[in-house]
Amino acid sequence: MDRANQGASGASPGRTATRSRSALWTRSRIGRASVKTAAAVGAASLSLFGGVTAANAAPGDLSNASGTFVGGSILSLVDLDDLAQIQGAVATNAGSVPTVTDQNTLDLTALGVINVTVPGGIQVPIDFGSLGVVGQYASADPDGSSVGASGAVGDGGVIGTGGPATGPLSISLGGAVDSLAGSLAAELVDEIAAVDLTLGAVSARASQDAPDDATSSYTIAGGQLVVESATLSTLTAELNTAVAGLQNSLDGVDGLVDTAVGSALGLLGVQANLQVGTTSLTDAISGLLTGQITSEDYPGVVIDLGTGEITVDLDEIAGLNGLPAGTELLGSQTLPDIQAAVVDAVSGLTDRIDTAVLNAVRGLSVLGGVVIPPTLITPQIPVLSVNTTIGQLLDGNTSGIQVLGGITLPVGLGVVAGAILAPVQTVIGNVGAAVDTTVTPVTTLLSPALGAVLPGVASVTVNNQSTTADGVFSI
């Protein structure tokens, strides 16, 4: 992914209100996206969405309402010619006329991707076109009541009822990742290859029934964060290499087994001739290294082993709707869960690899025999016949080891089984150690990178609320 064409984002819907003797003004900023892009040269905070407002006053006073989907500080950084067609719904009533209503739809498809350069030279390409059609609604009553709404809203400014099928907003944050070079350790910045944020349809509604206080609601129809990790993008290849590197040890285990058995029966001066079957360890784990993995404890985080991408369902991991004011989606509540989910998912993968290798080795046959070699005066004497599997021996089943010719062994069959198993178990243990070493960067590099880079490139808050000194309440 080309970071030169990537940028930063966030979102939060809401309302604002100002109370005075002659009027009560309520203003709700729909999905006011707080995009915080941190870099060595500075930071930028953008409001990507506009606002919905509702105002009330006593009968005869002025009431106002507006619903604007696109607006805020983002407009100061965008060529206004590109946004000339953006127009909100506005209603004003001085108390002398019936209810004033303004309702329209705004088709953002033609806008496509608009590139924004925020302070510090960070590129933020914003795909307005993916939003499609949005609704905007405003009404002002003569009694001072008013309603403002925007997003997937229909008649009466009701969210989700008869409204247009508003689409998602997608923003790339890769340029912001690059900008962290110098302010974070290079290995942390290099670990995060790309970051993309998608927010589903954002809608908000503010209303005020005079003389009561204003109320508001918002919805965000899903959110997804996609992080591309350098470590995860090469993980499957490195796991295959680690396991394949031990294949020769498994294939050459026969001589070690013969030596171990001969040593266990050393008092008899035996000669062992045992053959351990072979299997492909990489074939045994191949099915585990494709597709997606997740953690049972954190189902909202999925790792794609083919691409190295971490996909975070923000609604699943943190929740998007009904949150307290000013909730930070990538803050101290959520980031540790994302980090733990990634580590746990990879840990689960290593456990499954260890199990797959063990199961493959369990199926290996062990065939052959043990004899006392002939001398000048005595013939060869058969001691043991072996026809078993590694799995049977691991389970303590020695029925496949038969004592021949009435020989009395100096040790029990369990000791013989242990001698056969010892070299094989060393190979199994080495596979586990190699796998653990391969995935160690997930804990030592990727997890710290997520914790440092994500909050460094984006601050995504929902349900933002504030009240100014003159009583303007904003959500």
Tab-separated table of C-alpha atoms in Angstrom:
chain	number	residue	atom	x	y	z
A	1	MET	CA	0.000	0.000	0.000
A	2	ASP	CA	1.355	3.412	-1.009
A	3	ARG	CA	1.675	5.503	2.113
A	4	ALA	CA	2.083	8.665	0.028
A	5	ASN	CA	-1.647	8.560	-0.623
A	6	GLN	CA	-2.783	7.886	2.914
A	7	GLY	CA	-3.912	10.015	5.866
A	8	ALA	CA	-5.975	10.167	9.167
A	9	SER	CA	-9.503	10.248	10.764
A	10	GLY	CA	-12.125	9.869	13.575
A	11	ALA	CA	-15.823	10.474	14.228
A	12	SER	CA	-18.491	11.634	16.653
A	13	PRO	CA	-22.051	12.860	16.307
A	14	GLY	CA	-23.852	15.332	18.518
A	15	ARG	CA	-25.647	18.543	19.421
A	16	THR	CA	-24.969	22.022	20.736
A	17	ALA	CA	-27.134	24.415	22.709
A	18	THR	CA	-27.080	28.043	23.841
A	19	ARG	CA	-29.712	29.434	26.181
A	20	SER	CA	-30.721	33.129	26.373
A	21	ARG	CA	-33.726	35.236	27.382
A	22	SER	CA	-35.008	35.496	23.821
A	23	ALA	CA	-33.867	32.211	22.320
A	24	LEU	CA	-32.449	28.759	23.014
A	25	TRP	CA	-30.052	27.553	20.351
A	26	THR	CA	-29.223	23.863	19.997
A	27	ARG	CA	-26.581	22.736	17.571
A	28	SER	CA	-25.665	19.114	16.927
A	29	ARG	CA	-22.585	18.227	14.940
A	30	ILE	CA	-23.223	15.015	13.187
A	31	GLY	CA	-20.367	12.606	13.446
A	32	ARG	CA	-17.956	15.366	14.317
A	33	ALA	CA	-14.847	13.399	13.487
A	34	SER	CA	-11.898	14.305	15.610
A	35	VAL	CA	-8.874	13.345	13.550
A	36	LYS	CA	-5.643	13.739	15.400
A	37	THR	CA	-2.538	13.199	13.302
A	38	ALA	CA	0.617	13.329	15.364
A	39	ALA	CA	3.980	13.831	13.737
A	40	ALA	CA	7.411	15.081	14.638
A	41	VAL	CA	6.468	18.414	13.079
A	42	GLY	CA	3.150	18.881	14.854
A	43	ALA	CA	-0.451	17.724	15.023
A	44	ALA	CA	-3.677	18.415	13.188
A	45	SER	CA	-7.250	18.006	14.347
A	46	LEU	CA	-9.983	17.895	11.740
A	47	SER	CA	-13.759	17.895	11.894
A	48	LEU	CA	-14.909	15.810	8.942
A	49	PHE	CA	-18.642	16.066	9.294
A	50	GLY	CA	-20.983	19.013	9.563
A	51	GLY	CA	-23.685	19.469	12.173
A	52	VAL	CA	-27.360	19.335	12.976
A	53	THR	CA	-28.815	22.134	15.029
A	54	ALA	CA	-32.057	22.764	16.832
A	55	ALA	CA	-33.042	25.935	18.632
A	56	ASN	CA	-36.069	26.958	20.619
A	57	ALA	CA	-37.497	29.980	22.293
A	58	ALA	CA	-40.805	31.169	23.724
A	59	PRO	CA	-43.641	31.657	21.187
A	60	GLY	CA	-42.903	34.690	19.115
A	61	ASP	CA	-39.148	34.364	19.552
A	62	LEU	CA	-36.752	33.041	16.903
A	63	SER	CA	-36.193	29.296	16.588
A	64	ASN	CA	-33.607	27.748	14.303
A	65	ALA	CA	-32.623	24.318	13.028
A	66	SER	CA	-30.093	23.018	10.540
A	67	GLY	CA	-28.813	19.696	9.249
A	68	THR	CA	-25.523	19.676	7.360
A	69	PHE	CA	-23.705	16.422	6.703
A	70	VAL	CA	-20.333	17.742	5.559
A	71	GLY	CA	-18.735	20.687	7.279
A	72	GLY	CA	-16.427	21.678	10.096
A	73	SER	CA	-12.752	22.571	10.026
A	74	ILE	CA	-12.105	20.161	7.156
A	75	LEU	CA	-13.591	22.767	4.824
A	76	SER	CA	-10.745	25.182	5.503
A	77	LEU	CA	-8.273	22.647	4.084
A	78	VAL	CA	-10.231	21.620	0.997
A	79	ASP	CA	-10.649	23.456	-2.307
A	80	LEU	CA	-14.119	24.938	-1.881
A	81	ASP	CA	-14.767	24.443	-5.600
A	82	ASP	CA	-14.763	20.721	-4.896
A	83	LEU	CA	-17.417	21.175	-2.226
A	84	ALA	CA	-19.519	23.861	-3.881
A	85	GLN	CA	-22.571	21.617	-4.087
A	86	ILE	CA	-22.577	20.817	-0.369
A	87	GLN	CA	-25.569	22.553	1.118
A	88	GLY	CA	-27.354	21.810	4.339
A	89	ALA	CA	-30.967	21.993	5.416
A	90	VAL	CA	-31.888	25.151	7.339
A	91	ALA	CA	-35.133	26.228	9.017
A	92	THR	CA	-35.870	29.478	10.852
A	93	ASN	CA	-39.122	30.532	12.493
A	94	ALA	CA	-39.792	33.871	14.174
A	95	GLY	CA	-42.982	32.546	15.748
A	96	SER	CA	-45.359	34.166	13.288
A	97	VAL	CA	-45.635	31.392	10.693
A	98	PRO	CA	-46.466	27.652	10.755
A	99	THR	CA	-43.714	25.066	11.073
A	100	VAL	CA	-40.855	25.692	8.644
A	101	THR	CA	-39.288	22.502	7.240
A	102	ASP	CA	-36.306	21.998	4.980
A	103	GLN	CA	-35.464	18.464	3.902
A	104	ASN	CA	-33.123	17.346	1.145
A	105	THR	CA	-30.690	14.658	0.121
A	106	LEU	CA	-27.064	15.221	-0.721
A	107	ASP	CA	-25.328	12.990	-3.277
A	108	LEU	CA	-21.620	12.900	-2.475
A	109	THR	CA	-20.751	10.237	-5.045
A	110	ALA	CA	-19.318	12.691	-7.571
A	111	LEU	CA	-16.872	14.112	-5.035
A	112	GLY	CA	-14.821	10.922	-5.015
A	113	VAL	CA	-11.515	11.087	-3.177
A	114	ILE	CA	-10.429	14.527	-2.001
A	115	ASN	CA	-6.837	14.902	-0.875
A	116	VAL	CA	-6.232	17.087	2.150
A	117	THR	CA	-2.845	18.241	3.410
A	118	VAL	CA	-2.911	18.934	7.108
A	119	PRO	CA	-0.258	20.825	9.071
A	120	GLY	CA	3.027	18.951	8.934
A	121	GLY	CA	2.483	18.082	5.272
A	122	ILE	CA	0.588	14.865	6.070
A	123	GLN	CA	-1.605	13.642	3.235
A	124	VAL	CA	-5.175	12.713	4.172
A	125	PRO	CA	-7.112	11.303	1.200
A	126	ILE	CA	-10.796	11.225	2.151
A	127	ASP	CA	-13.217	9.190	0.043
A	128	PHE	CA	-16.390	11.246	0.193
A	129	GLY	CA	-17.752	9.352	-2.812
A	130	SER	CA	-18.193	6.165	-0.799
A	131	LEU	CA	-20.710	7.952	1.414
A	132	GLY	CA	-23.208	8.027	-1.455
A	133	VAL	CA	-26.461	9.802	-0.656
A	134	VAL	CA	-27.137	11.343	2.752
A	135	GLY	CA	-30.225	12.985	4.194
A	136	GLN	CA	-30.408	16.457	5.741
A	137	TYR	CA	-33.398	17.719	7.711
A	138	ALA	CA	-34.351	20.844	9.644
A	139	SER	CA	-37.630	22.057	11.103
A	140	ALA	CA	-38.530	25.053	13.283
A	141	ASP	CA	-41.915	25.486	15.009
A	142	PRO	CA	-43.567	28.769	15.968
A	143	ASP	CA	-43.545	27.720	19.640
A	144	GLY	CA	-39.748	27.638	19.671
A	145	SER	CA	-39.357	23.864	19.185
A	146	SER	CA	-36.984	22.597	16.530
A	147	VAL	CA	-35.356	19.502	15.033
A	148	GLY	CA	-32.151	19.071	13.056
A	149	ALA	CA	-30.857	15.799	11.633
A	150	SER	CA	-28.401	14.500	9.094
A	151	GLY	CA	-27.151	11.172	7.783
A	152	ALA	CA	-29.408	8.167	7.242
A	153	VAL	CA	-32.492	10.164	8.198
A	154	GLY	CA	-35.947	10.251	6.704
A	155	ASP	CA	-39.191	12.156	7.280
A	156	GLY	CA	-39.250	14.092	10.510
A	157	GLY	CA	-35.506	13.719	10.808
A	158	VAL	CA	-35.891	10.204	12.214
A	159	ILE	CA	-32.683	8.168	12.034
A	160	GLY	CA	-32.940	4.947	10.070
A	161	THR	CA	-36.572	5.347	9.026
A	162	GLY	CA	-37.127	5.967	5.341
A	163	GLY	CA	-33.719	7.559	4.993
A	164	PRO	CA	-31.170	7.070	2.203
A	165	ALA	CA	-28.728	4.178	2.323
A	166	THR	CA	-25.765	6.246	3.426
A	167	GLY	CA	-22.436	4.505	2.871
A	168	PRO	CA	-19.192	4.295	4.849
A	169	LEU	CA	-16.301	6.728	4.993
A	170	SER	CA	-12.814	5.323	4.408
A	171	ILE	CA	-9.598	7.098	5.289
A	172	SER	CA	-5.999	5.875	5.024
A	173	LEU	CA	-3.516	6.777	7.727
A	174	GLY	CA	-0.284	5.468	6.230
A	175	GLY	CA	1.121	8.931	5.597
A	176	ALA	CA	0.649	9.705	9.260
A	177	VAL	CA	2.554	6.538	10.180
A	178	ASP	CA	5.513	7.650	8.083
A	179	SER	CA	5.444	11.060	9.741
A	180	LEU	CA	6.179	9.463	13.116
A	181	ALA	CA	9.726	8.653	12.008
A	182	GLY	CA	12.076	10.388	14.383
A	183	SER	CA	9.536	10.724	17.176
A	184	LEU	CA	9.202	6.966	17.738
A	185	ALA	CA	11.783	4.194	17.532
A	186	ALA	CA	12.396	3.309	13.890
A	187	GLU	CA	11.555	-0.353	14.411
A	188	LEU	CA	8.112	0.568	15.758
A	189	VAL	CA	7.314	2.799	12.785
A	190	ASP	CA	8.629	0.243	10.293
A	191	GLU	CA	6.522	-2.498	11.891
A	192	ILE	CA	3.232	-0.804	10.959
A	193	ALA	CA	3.123	-0.863	7.164
A	194	ALA	CA	-0.351	0.661	6.755
A	195	VAL	CA	-3.395	1.765	8.745
A	196	ASP	CA	-6.883	2.248	7.300
A	197	LEU	CA	-10.024	3.377	9.086
A	198	THR	CA	-13.587	2.885	7.874
A	199	LEU	CA	-16.643	4.251	9.649
A	200	GLY	CA	-20.118	3.103	8.681
A	201	ALA	CA	-22.984	5.509	8.078
A	202	VAL	CA	-22.925	8.253	10.702
A	203	SER	CA	-26.239	9.888	11.647
A	204	ALA	CA	-27.321	12.324	14.327
A	205	ARG	CA	-30.445	14.110	15.474
A	206	ALA	CA	-30.977	17.018	17.838
A	207	SER	CA	-34.405	18.179	18.964
A	208	GLN	CA	-35.860	20.572	21.444
A	209	ASP	CA	-39.454	20.673	22.610
A	210	ALA	CA	-39.834	24.131	24.075
A	211	PRO	CA	-39.318	24.882	26.876
A	212	ASP	CA	-37.520	21.601	27.717
A	213	ASP	CA	-33.812	21.020	27.292
A	214	ALA	CA	-32.466	19.794	24.002
A	215	THR	CA	-31.981	16.052	23.475
A	216	SER	CA	-29.892	14.212	20.943
A	217	SER	CA	-29.076	10.801	19.545
A	218	TYR	CA	-26.519	9.398	17.163
A	219	THR	CA	-25.713	6.154	15.384
A	220	ILE	CA	-22.580	4.860	13.711
A	221	ALA	CA	-23.274	1.819	11.552
A	222	GLY	CA	-20.064	-0.044	12.250
A	223	GLY	CA	-16.396	0.778	12.234
A	224	GLN	CA	-13.300	-1.069	11.097
A	225	LEU	CA	-9.602	-0.505	11.640
A	226	VAL	CA	-7.162	-2.390	9.404
A	227	VAL	CA	-3.485	-2.503	10.349
A	228	GLU	CA	-0.848	-4.122	8.142
A	229	SER	CA	2.034	-5.588	10.126
A	230	ALA	CA	5.496	-6.250	8.707
A	231	THR	CA	5.959	-9.128	11.169
A	232	LEU	CA	2.654	-10.788	10.339
A	233	SER	CA	3.130	-10.383	6.576
A	234	THR	CA	6.141	-12.743	6.677
A	235	LEU	CA	5.030	-14.932	9.565
A	236	THR	CA	3.833	-17.940	7.583
A	237	ALA	CA	6.980	-18.053	5.443
A	238	GLU	CA	9.181	-17.859	8.523
A	239	LEU	CA	7.197	-20.541	10.334
A	240	ASN	CA	7.563	-22.837	7.334
A	241	THR	CA	11.293	-22.148	7.254
A	242	ALA	CA	11.667	-22.820	10.972
A	243	VAL	CA	9.829	-26.133	10.784
A	244	ALA	CA	11.470	-27.220	7.532
A	245	GLY	CA	14.873	-26.566	9.072
A	246	LEU	CA	14.267	-29.392	11.524
A	247	GLN	CA	13.038	-31.887	8.949
A	248	ASN	CA	16.556	-33.280	8.432
A	249	SER	CA	16.836	-33.917	12.171
A	250	LEU	CA	13.665	-35.989	12.086
A	251	ASP	CA	14.682	-37.838	8.940
A	252	GLY	CA	18.052	-38.709	10.453
A	253	VAL	CA	16.811	-39.865	13.819
A	254	ASP	CA	17.323	-43.609	13.161
A	255	GLY	CA	20.972	-43.644	14.156
A	256	LEU	CA	20.255	-41.769	17.376
A	257	VAL	CA	17.489	-44.217	18.264
A	258	ASP	CA	19.786	-47.204	17.674
A	259	THR	CA	22.460	-45.660	19.863
A	260	ALA	CA	19.997	-44.855	22.637
A	261	VAL	CA	18.535	-48.369	22.690
A	262	GLY	CA	21.991	-49.928	22.587
A	263	SER	CA	23.000	-47.809	25.559
A	264	ALA	CA	19.885	-48.776	27.524
A	265	LEU	CA	20.653	-52.483	26.987
A	266	GLY	CA	24.399	-52.028	27.258
A	267	LEU	CA	24.924	-54.954	29.633
A	268	LEU	CA	23.856	-57.339	26.898
A	269	GLY	CA	26.171	-55.865	24.267
A	270	VAL	CA	23.306	-55.545	21.807
A	271	GLN	CA	23.071	-54.069	18.342
A	272	ALA	CA	19.885	-52.194	17.443
A	273	ASN	CA	18.611	-51.859	13.886
A	274	LEU	CA	15.457	-49.745	14.091
A	275	GLN	CA	13.842	-47.588	11.421
A	276	VAL	CA	11.603	-44.638	12.308
A	277	GLY	CA	9.151	-43.670	9.581
A	278	THR	CA	9.177	-40.230	7.964
A	279	THR	CA	6.641	-37.478	7.484
A	280	SER	CA	6.654	-33.908	6.143
A	281	LEU	CA	6.441	-31.465	9.018
A	282	THR	CA	5.683	-28.567	6.680
A	283	ASP	CA	2.785	-30.509	5.171
A	284	ALA	CA	1.542	-31.150	8.696
A	285	ILE	CA	1.247	-27.430	9.429
A	286	SER	CA	0.372	-26.107	5.958
A	287	GLY	CA	-3.359	-26.020	6.632
A	288	LEU	CA	-2.784	-23.847	9.699
A	289	LEU	CA	-0.885	-21.144	7.828
A	290	THR	CA	-3.665	-19.994	5.502
A	291	GLY	CA	-6.809	-17.975	6.043
A	292	GLN	CA	-7.618	-16.059	9.190
A	293	ILE	CA	-7.004	-16.550	12.883
A	294	THR	CA	-8.618	-14.938	15.895
A	295	SER	CA	-8.830	-15.270	19.651
A	296	GLU	CA	-11.852	-16.738	21.383
A	297	ASP	CA	-11.505	-14.076	24.056
A	298	TYR	CA	-11.378	-11.213	21.530
A	299	PRO	CA	-13.614	-12.143	18.550
A	300	GLY	CA	-13.542	-8.566	17.226
A	301	VAL	CA	-9.906	-8.855	16.088
A	302	VAL	CA	-8.971	-11.013	13.089
A	303	ILE	CA	-5.525	-11.657	11.584
A	304	ASP	CA	-5.217	-12.556	7.899
A	305	LEU	CA	-2.163	-14.797	7.619
A	306	GLY	CA	-1.996	-14.282	3.860
A	307	THR	CA	-1.739	-10.493	3.957
A	308	GLY	CA	-0.455	-9.791	7.449
A	309	GLU	CA	-3.450	-7.538	8.119
A	310	ILE	CA	-5.113	-7.111	11.488
A	311	THR	CA	-8.795	-6.220	11.147
A	312	VAL	CA	-10.435	-4.707	14.207
A	313	ASP	CA	-14.223	-4.528	14.400
A	314	LEU	CA	-14.523	-1.378	16.499
A	315	ASP	CA	-18.137	-2.092	17.358
A	316	GLU	CA	-17.220	-5.569	18.579
A	317	ILE	CA	-14.115	-4.609	20.508
A	318	ALA	CA	-15.266	-1.270	21.933
A	319	GLY	CA	-18.865	-0.549	20.941
A	320	LEU	CA	-19.762	2.493	18.880
A	321	ASN	CA	-23.215	3.519	20.001
A	322	GLY	CA	-24.605	4.577	23.341
A	323	LEU	CA	-21.149	5.475	24.615
A	324	PRO	CA	-20.343	8.054	27.292
A	325	ALA	CA	-19.433	11.520	26.119
A	326	GLY	CA	-16.016	11.835	24.504
A	327	THR	CA	-15.215	8.129	24.400
A	328	GLU	CA	-11.860	7.491	22.735
A	329	LEU	CA	-12.033	4.372	20.584
A	330	LEU	CA	-8.268	3.922	20.415
A	331	GLY	CA	-7.536	4.820	24.005
A	332	SER	CA	-6.466	3.029	27.159
A	333	GLN	CA	-9.666	0.978	27.255
A	334	THR	CA	-9.358	-0.456	23.743
A	335	LEU	CA	-5.692	-0.573	22.738
A	336	PRO	CA	-4.713	-3.171	25.374
A	337	ASP	CA	-7.538	-5.395	24.121
A	338	ILE	CA	-6.313	-5.088	20.538
A	339	GLN	CA	-2.761	-5.881	21.598
A	340	ALA	CA	-3.871	-8.823	23.739
A	341	ALA	CA	-6.087	-10.125	20.922
A	342	VAL	CA	-3.187	-10.186	18.456
A	343	VAL	CA	-0.784	-11.868	20.874
A	344	ASP	CA	-3.437	-14.395	21.944
A	345	ALA	CA	-4.397	-15.239	18.354
A	346	VAL	CA	-0.764	-15.914	17.403
A	347	SER	CA	-0.194	-17.833	20.628
A	348	GLY	CA	-3.161	-20.012	19.723
A	349	LEU	CA	-1.611	-20.581	16.293
A	350	THR	CA	1.668	-21.759	17.824
A	351	ASP	CA	-0.235	-24.135	20.083
A	352	ARG	CA	-1.989	-25.600	17.048
A	353	ILE	CA	1.327	-25.909	15.185
A	354	ASP	CA	2.869	-27.756	18.128
A	355	THR	CA	-0.141	-30.084	18.219
A	356	ALA	CA	-0.037	-30.689	14.455
A	357	VAL	CA	3.681	-31.539	14.585
A	358	LEU	CA	3.151	-33.857	17.544
A	359	ASN	CA	0.242	-35.608	15.822
A	360	ALA	CA	2.314	-36.076	12.666
A	361	VAL	CA	5.176	-37.549	14.652
A	362	ARG	CA	2.831	-39.751	16.695
A	363	GLY	CA	1.884	-41.540	13.512
A	364	LEU	CA	5.444	-42.512	12.652
A	365	SER	CA	6.155	-46.231	12.666
A	366	VAL	CA	9.089	-47.784	14.500
A	367	LEU	CA	10.155	-51.093	12.970
A	368	GLY	CA	13.115	-53.414	13.328
A	369	GLY	CA	14.885	-55.475	15.915
A	370	VAL	CA	17.630	-55.726	18.505
A	371	VAL	CA	20.151	-58.569	18.536
A	372	ILE	CA	23.264	-59.748	20.295
A	373	PRO	CA	25.759	-59.916	17.456
A	374	PRO	CA	27.406	-63.269	16.648
A	375	THR	CA	30.894	-64.080	17.809
A	376	LEU	CA	33.406	-66.686	16.702
A	377	ILE	CA	31.813	-69.174	19.038
A	378	THR	CA	28.166	-68.043	19.322
A	379	PRO	CA	25.497	-67.270	16.737
A	380	GLN	CA	23.507	-64.053	16.576
A	381	ILE	CA	20.880	-63.975	19.303
A	382	PRO	CA	17.565	-62.113	18.704
A	383	VAL	CA	16.639	-59.945	21.697
A	384	LEU	CA	13.741	-57.691	20.674
A	385	SER	CA	11.264	-57.363	17.851
A	386	VAL	CA	9.830	-53.847	17.453
A	387	ASN	CA	6.638	-53.047	15.513
A	388	THR	CA	4.991	-49.997	17.007
A	389	THR	CA	4.410	-46.277	16.554
A	390	ILE	CA	5.703	-43.201	18.304
A	391	GLY	CA	2.146	-42.499	19.446
A	392	GLN	CA	1.795	-45.874	21.133
A	393	LEU	CA	5.076	-45.424	22.957
A	394	LEU	CA	4.134	-41.906	24.077
A	395	ASP	CA	0.916	-43.353	25.471
A	396	GLY	CA	2.882	-45.924	27.470
A	397	ASN	CA	1.842	-48.821	25.266
A	398	THR	CA	4.809	-51.186	24.892
A	399	SER	CA	2.861	-54.064	23.360
A	400	GLY	CA	4.694	-53.530	20.059
A	401	ILE	CA	8.037	-54.384	21.694
A	402	GLN	CA	8.442	-58.166	22.004
A	403	VAL	CA	11.207	-59.923	23.962
A	404	LEU	CA	12.585	-62.889	21.983
A	405	GLY	CA	14.325	-66.153	22.816
A	406	GLY	CA	13.623	-66.096	26.527
A	407	ILE	CA	16.153	-63.350	27.054
A	408	THR	CA	15.987	-61.564	30.396
A	409	LEU	CA	16.431	-57.839	29.908
A	410	PRO	CA	18.458	-55.842	32.419
A	411	VAL	CA	15.782	-53.078	32.238
A	412	GLY	CA	12.042	-52.933	31.732
A	413	LEU	CA	10.335	-52.327	28.396
A	414	GLY	CA	9.420	-48.846	29.572
A	415	VAL	CA	13.119	-47.969	29.608
A	416	VAL	CA	13.489	-49.324	26.079
A	417	ALA	CA	10.496	-47.268	24.954
A	418	GLY	CA	12.023	-44.190	26.556
A	419	ALA	CA	15.270	-44.799	24.734
A	420	ILE	CA	13.420	-44.964	21.400
A	421	LEU	CA	11.463	-41.818	22.193
A	422	ALA	CA	14.259	-39.620	23.521
A	423	PRO	CA	15.786	-38.550	20.158
A	424	VAL	CA	12.312	-38.078	18.632
A	425	GLN	CA	11.142	-35.964	21.551
A	426	THR	CA	14.217	-33.775	21.149
A	427	VAL	CA	13.159	-33.061	17.555
A	428	ILE	CA	9.603	-32.263	18.684
A	429	GLY	CA	10.938	-29.952	21.371
A	430	ASN	CA	13.216	-28.215	18.901
A	431	VAL	CA	10.265	-27.583	16.584
A	432	GLY	CA	8.359	-25.972	19.452
A	433	ALA	CA	11.344	-23.821	20.386
A	434	ALA	CA	11.879	-22.757	16.766
A	435	VAL	CA	8.209	-21.809	16.401
A	436	ASP	CA	8.268	-19.830	19.644
A	437	THR	CA	11.385	-17.963	18.518
A	438	THR	CA	9.778	-17.145	15.180
A	439	VAL	CA	6.682	-15.572	16.734
A	440	THR	CA	8.507	-13.731	19.532
A	441	PRO	CA	8.472	-10.420	17.547
A	442	VAL	CA	4.688	-10.422	17.810
A	443	THR	CA	5.090	-9.789	21.531
A	444	THR	CA	8.323	-7.821	21.535
A	445	LEU	CA	7.777	-5.665	18.426
A	446	LEU	CA	4.256	-5.755	16.973
A	447	SER	CA	2.378	-5.318	20.239
A	448	PRO	CA	4.478	-2.313	21.366
A	449	ALA	CA	4.160	-0.834	17.859
A	450	LEU	CA	0.375	-1.019	18.029
A	451	GLY	CA	0.420	0.687	21.410
A	452	ALA	CA	2.697	3.488	20.221
A	453	VAL	CA	1.746	4.042	16.581
A	454	LEU	CA	-2.058	3.834	16.606
A	455	PRO	CA	-2.628	6.631	19.130
A	456	GLY	CA	0.128	8.538	17.353
A	457	VAL	CA	-1.736	8.625	14.030
A	458	ALA	CA	-5.393	8.827	15.003
A	459	SER	CA	-7.658	9.867	17.816
A	460	VAL	CA	-11.163	8.591	17.155
A	461	THR	CA	-13.773	9.833	19.594
A	462	VAL	CA	-17.533	9.440	19.616
A	463	ASN	CA	-20.273	11.338	21.376
A	464	ASN	CA	-18.084	14.417	21.774
A	465	GLN	CA	-19.660	16.936	24.142
A	466	SER	CA	-18.615	20.370	25.286
A	467	THR	CA	-20.174	23.544	26.663
A	468	THR	CA	-18.788	26.988	25.927
A	469	ALA	CA	-18.670	29.845	28.391
A	470	ASP	CA	-21.799	31.364	26.838
A	471	GLY	CA	-23.739	28.140	27.232
A	472	VAL	CA	-23.330	26.482	23.839
A	473	PHE	CA	-23.529	22.738	24.384
A	474	SER	CA	-21.964	20.588	21.699
A	475	ILE	CA	-22.180	16.865	21.091
